[in-house]
Amino acid sequence: QSVLTQSPSASGTPGQRVSISCSGSDSNIGNNYVYWYQQLPGTAPKLLIYRDNQRPSGVPDRFSGSKSGASASLAISGLRSEDEGDYFCAAWDDRLSGVKFGGGTKLTVL
Amino acid sequence: QEQLVESGGGVVQPGRSVSLSCAASGFTFSAYGLHWVRQAPGKGLEWVAGISYDGHDQYYADSVKGRFTISRDNSRNTVFLQMDSLRPEDTAIYYCTRDQAAAGTWGEFEHWGLGTLVAVSS
């Protein structure tokens, strides 16, 4: 079981807004930055959100991140078919002295 | 353009060793922490090991502690992962990635290699 907990799946229709949650603890999300990674089929992961709510250049503003206490969320608005893939949250864990990834959420665009 | 290229993967028998390399270019290698992240077939991402910009600090996942060793050569812009006492559950694509933090303690991985496959099988 992952230190960071994500729902295994999420889905939506084109144009909808979906949210993916990530639950942790004080030793990781509660005290460190949260990152979100997108992995499309057959490709390396891509940084989607950094330092809780910042978007790297080139990432559409349809993607947004938020954090409250030891939980974080990734929201995707105006869902598109090309958003279909796996999404992982990550954070440094002070107690384990390492990076922890969530188990991943598989997003399906219906 | 920042680039990370892994090499050294292949098929290896349980209990044996393999060494991975990751050659970097396009950025000031000695200014950043570096990490290895793996992904078993059909599974999620698992952080394996990280090293600070100067090589003084190394961090390991519990699953590999005592078996894997991360190191770097800043004169060659290369990071290594020595993998000993390999187990079937170590079978995965191994990605090299750069942390935005010099100490390597953020997990901000903007740049990734394409990965190299290590298959542990008899």
mmCIF file of N, CA and C in Angstrom, chain A residues 16-77:
data_model
loop_
_atom_site.group_PDB
_atom_site.id
_atom_site.type_symbol
_atom_site.label_atom_id
_atom_site.label_comp_id
_atom_site.label_asym_id
_atom_site.label_seq_id
_atom_site.Cartn_x
_atom_site.Cartn_y
_atom_site.Cartn_z
ATOM 1 N N GLN A 16 -15.929 17.817 -19.614
ATOM 2 C CA GLN A 16 -16.216 17.790 -18.180
ATOM 3 C C GLN A 16 -14.994 18.181 -17.353
ATOM 4 N N ARG A 17 -15.235 18.376 -16.077
ATOM 5 C CA ARG A 17 -14.161 18.634 -15.106
ATOM 6 C C ARG A 17 -14.039 17.413 -14.203
ATOM 7 N N VAL A 18 -12.819 16.930 -14.025
ATOM 8 C CA VAL A 18 -12.582 15.810 -13.120
ATOM 9 C C VAL A 18 -11.538 16.216 -12.099
ATOM 10 N N SER A 19 -11.609 15.559 -10.960
ATOM 11 C CA SER A 19 -10.660 15.838 -9.895
ATOM 12 C C SER A 19 -10.051 14.532 -9.407
ATOM 13 N N ILE A 20 -8.760 14.550 -9.166
ATOM 14 C CA ILE A 20 -8.026 13.381 -8.663
ATOM 15 C C ILE A 20 -7.407 13.764 -7.332
ATOM 16 N N SER A 21 -7.648 12.960 -6.317
ATOM 17 C CA SER A 21 -7.163 13.298 -4.988
ATOM 18 C C SER A 21 -5.941 12.470 -4.601
ATOM 19 N N CYS A 22 -5.199 12.991 -3.643
ATOM 20 C CA CYS A 22 -3.986 12.340 -3.149
ATOM 21 C C CYS A 22 -3.904 12.614 -1.649
ATOM 22 N N SER A 23 -3.964 11.554 -0.868
ATOM 23 C CA SER A 23 -3.969 11.705 0.579
ATOM 24 C C SER A 23 -2.661 11.209 1.180
ATOM 25 N N GLY A 24 -2.068 12.032 2.026
ATOM 26 C CA GLY A 24 -0.802 11.665 2.642
ATOM 27 C C GLY A 24 -0.809 11.911 4.132
ATOM 28 N N SER A 25 0.323 12.391 4.635
ATOM 29 C CA SER A 25 0.447 12.642 6.069
ATOM 30 C C SER A 25 1.348 13.853 6.307
ATOM 31 N N ASP A 26 1.539 14.170 7.593
ATOM 32 C CA ASP A 26 2.358 15.335 7.937
ATOM 33 C C ASP A 26 3.801 15.196 7.480
ATOM 34 N N SER A 27 4.277 13.966 7.354
ATOM 35 C CA SER A 27 5.686 13.777 6.997
ATOM 36 C C SER A 27 5.939 13.944 5.502
ATOM 37 N N ASN A 28 4.885 13.962 4.710
ATOM 38 C CA ASN A 28 5.087 14.150 3.268
ATOM 39 C C ASN A 28 4.291 15.372 2.769
ATOM 40 N N ILE A 29 3.061 15.181 2.358
ATOM 41 C CA ILE A 29 2.298 16.291 1.787
ATOM 42 C C ILE A 29 2.146 17.435 2.784
ATOM 43 N N GLY A 30 1.934 17.095 4.049
ATOM 44 C CA GLY A 30 1.707 18.132 5.055
ATOM 45 C C GLY A 30 2.878 19.050 5.294
ATOM 46 N N ASN A 31 4.085 18.631 4.883
ATOM 47 C CA ASN A 31 5.266 19.441 5.194
ATOM 48 C C ASN A 31 6.155 19.683 3.974
ATOM 49 N N ASN A 32 5.760 19.200 2.830
ATOM 50 C CA ASN A 32 6.587 19.331 1.624
ATOM 51 C C ASN A 32 5.718 19.613 0.408
ATOM 52 N N TYR A 33 6.381 20.016 -0.677
ATOM 53 C CA TYR A 33 5.657 20.278 -1.924
ATOM 54 C C TYR A 33 5.060 18.996 -2.492
ATOM 55 N N VAL A 34 3.943 19.178 -3.189
ATOM 56 C CA VAL A 34 3.313 18.080 -3.916
ATOM 57 C C VAL A 34 3.562 18.284 -5.407
ATOM 58 N N TYR A 35 3.789 17.186 -6.099
ATOM 59 C CA TYR A 35 4.000 17.214 -7.541
ATOM 60 C C TYR A 35 3.013 16.243 -8.183
ATOM 61 N N TRP A 36 2.611 16.578 -9.410
ATOM 62 C CA TRP A 36 1.733 15.701 -10.183
ATOM 63 C C TRP A 36 2.409 15.366 -11.502
ATOM 64 N N TYR A 37 2.353 14.087 -11.842
ATOM 65 C CA TYR A 37 2.952 13.599 -13.084
ATOM 66 C C TYR A 37 1.878 12.930 -13.931
ATOM 67 N N GLN A 38 1.965 13.188 -15.220
ATOM 68 C CA GLN A 38 1.072 12.558 -16.192
ATOM 69 C C GLN A 38 1.888 11.549 -16.992
ATOM 70 N N GLN A 39 1.357 10.357 -17.143
ATOM 71 C CA GLN A 39 2.027 9.363 -17.983
ATOM 72 C C GLN A 39 1.049 8.847 -19.019
ATOM 73 N N LEU A 40 1.278 9.224 -20.248
ATOM 74 C CA LEU A 40 0.455 8.738 -21.346
ATOM 75 C C LEU A 40 0.982 7.375 -21.765
ATOM 76 N N PRO A 41 0.137 6.551 -22.378
ATOM 77 C CA PRO A 41 0.544 5.172 -22.718
ATOM 78 C C PRO A 41 1.848 5.110 -23.499
ATOM 79 N N GLY A 42 2.776 4.292 -23.004
ATOM 80 C CA GLY A 42 4.027 4.050 -23.705
ATOM 81 C C GLY A 42 5.050 5.170 -23.643
ATOM 82 N N THR A 43 4.835 6.126 -22.744
ATOM 83 C CA THR A 43 5.767 7.249 -22.665
ATOM 84 C C THR A 43 6.312 7.402 -21.246
ATOM 85 N N ALA A 44 7.384 8.188 -21.113
ATOM 86 C CA ALA A 44 7.939 8.506 -19.800
ATOM 87 C C ALA A 44 7.008 9.491 -19.085
ATOM 88 N N PRO A 45 7.067 9.526 -17.773
ATOM 89 C CA PRO A 45 6.233 10.490 -17.042
ATOM 90 C C PRO A 45 6.599 11.926 -17.418
ATOM 91 N N LYS A 46 5.617 12.800 -17.228
ATOM 92 C CA LYS A 46 5.784 14.219 -17.530
ATOM 93 C C LYS A 46 5.333 15.031 -16.318
ATOM 94 N N LEU A 47 6.132 16.008 -15.921
ATOM 95 C CA LEU A 47 5.752 16.868 -14.809
ATOM 96 C C LEU A 47 4.583 17.754 -15.226
ATOM 97 N N LEU A 48 3.489 17.675 -14.453
ATOM 98 C CA LEU A 48 2.266 18.394 -14.801
ATOM 99 C C LEU A 48 2.040 19.596 -13.882
ATOM 100 N N ILE A 49 2.276 19.390 -12.593
ATOM 101 C CA ILE A 49 2.136 20.423 -11.577
ATOM 102 C C ILE A 49 3.334 20.318 -10.633
ATOM 103 N N TYR A 50 3.945 21.450 -10.309
ATOM 104 C CA TYR A 50 5.049 21.426 -9.367
ATOM 105 C C TYR A 50 4.781 22.397 -8.213
ATOM 106 N N ARG A 51 5.390 22.126 -7.080
ATOM 107 C CA ARG A 51 5.276 22.955 -5.871
ATOM 108 C C ARG A 51 3.811 23.288 -5.565
ATOM 109 N N ASP A 52 3.030 22.240 -5.486
ATOM 110 C CA ASP A 52 1.615 22.260 -5.093
ATOM 111 C C ASP A 52 0.666 22.735 -6.197
ATOM 112 N N ASN A 53 0.989 23.870 -6.845
ATOM 113 C CA ASN A 53 -0.010 24.458 -7.742
ATOM 114 C C ASN A 53 0.571 25.222 -8.929
ATOM 115 N N GLN A 54 1.830 24.959 -9.258
ATOM 116 C CA GLN A 54 2.463 25.668 -10.365
ATOM 117 C C GLN A 54 2.502 24.795 -11.613
ATOM 118 N N ARG A 55 2.296 25.423 -12.757
ATOM 119 C CA ARG A 55 2.338 24.701 -14.024
ATOM 120 C C ARG A 55 3.625 24.989 -14.772
ATOM 121 N N PRO A 56 4.330 23.950 -15.218
ATOM 122 C CA PRO A 56 5.499 24.186 -16.089
ATOM 123 C C PRO A 56 5.040 24.829 -17.386
ATOM 124 N N SER A 57 5.935 25.512 -18.052
ATOM 125 C CA SER A 57 5.574 26.106 -19.332
ATOM 126 C C SER A 57 5.163 25.000 -20.300
ATOM 127 N N GLY A 58 4.117 25.278 -21.043
ATOM 128 C CA GLY A 58 3.618 24.307 -22.006
ATOM 129 C C GLY A 58 2.466 23.469 -21.492
ATOM 130 N N VAL A 59 2.239 23.455 -20.187
ATOM 131 C CA VAL A 59 1.102 22.721 -19.623
ATOM 132 C C VAL A 59 -0.125 23.636 -19.661
ATOM 133 N N PRO A 60 -1.194 23.181 -20.284
ATOM 134 C CA PRO A 60 -2.392 24.040 -20.418
ATOM 135 C C PRO A 60 -2.971 24.402 -19.061
ATOM 136 N N ASP A 61 -3.626 25.570 -19.005
ATOM 137 C CA ASP A 61 -4.227 26.008 -17.748
ATOM 138 C C ASP A 61 -5.485 25.226 -17.407
ATOM 139 N N ARG A 62 -5.828 24.232 -18.224
ATOM 140 C CA ARG A 62 -6.916 23.308 -17.871
ATOM 141 C C ARG A 62 -6.526 22.452 -16.660
ATOM 142 N N PHE A 63 -5.223 22.356 -16.421
ATOM 143 C CA PHE A 63 -4.707 21.551 -15.311
ATOM 144 C C PHE A 63 -4.376 22.478 -14.134
ATOM 145 N N SER A 64 -4.869 22.114 -12.950
ATOM 146 C CA SER A 64 -4.585 22.922 -11.776
ATOM 147 C C SER A 64 -4.402 22.025 -10.555
ATOM 148 N N GLY A 65 -3.568 22.488 -9.635
ATOM 149 C CA GLY A 65 -3.310 21.728 -8.426
ATOM 150 C C GLY A 65 -3.616 22.547 -7.193
ATOM 151 N N SER A 66 -4.003 21.841 -6.125
ATOM 152 C CA SER A 66 -4.265 22.498 -4.856
ATOM 153 C C SER A 66 -3.853 21.564 -3.728
ATOM 154 N N LYS A 67 -3.680 22.169 -2.552
ATOM 155 C CA LYS A 67 -3.282 21.378 -1.379
ATOM 156 C C LYS A 67 -3.922 21.976 -0.145
ATOM 157 N N SER A 68 -4.349 21.092 0.747
ATOM 158 C CA SER A 68 -4.889 21.506 2.031
ATOM 159 C C SER A 68 -4.450 20.495 3.072
ATOM 160 N N GLY A 69 -3.636 20.947 4.010
ATOM 161 C CA GLY A 69 -3.129 20.033 5.027
ATOM 162 C C GLY A 69 -2.310 18.924 4.415
ATOM 163 N N ALA A 70 -2.720 17.687 4.664
ATOM 164 C CA ALA A 70 -1.984 16.527 4.164
ATOM 165 C C ALA A 70 -2.651 15.896 2.954
ATOM 166 N N SER A 71 -3.482 16.665 2.258
ATOM 167 C CA SER A 71 -4.132 16.164 1.051
ATOM 168 C C SER A 71 -3.953 17.141 -0.093
ATOM 169 N N ALA A 72 -3.960 16.594 -1.292
ATOM 170 C CA ALA A 72 -3.801 17.420 -2.487
ATOM 171 C C ALA A 72 -4.753 16.939 -3.558
ATOM 172 N N SER A 73 -5.010 17.810 -4.515
ATOM 173 C CA SER A 73 -5.903 17.465 -5.617
ATOM 174 C C SER A 73 -5.389 18.020 -6.922
ATOM 175 N N LEU A 74 -5.658 17.266 -7.965
ATOM 176 C CA LEU A 74 -5.399 17.697 -9.333
ATOM 177 C C LEU A 74 -6.745 17.819 -10.018
ATOM 178 N N ALA A 75 -6.995 18.972 -10.605
ATOM 179 C CA ALA A 75 -8.244 19.168 -11.334
ATOM 180 C C ALA A 75 -7.940 19.350 -12.815
ATOM 181 N N ILE A 76 -8.745 18.714 -13.638
ATOM 182 C CA ILE A 76 -8.635 18.850 -15.084
ATOM 183 C C ILE A 76 -9.979 19.326 -15.593
ATOM 184 N N SER A 77 -10.000 20.508 -16.183
ATOM 185 C CA SER A 77 -11.239 21.033 -16.733
ATOM 186 C C SER A 77 -11.212 20.907 -18.257
#
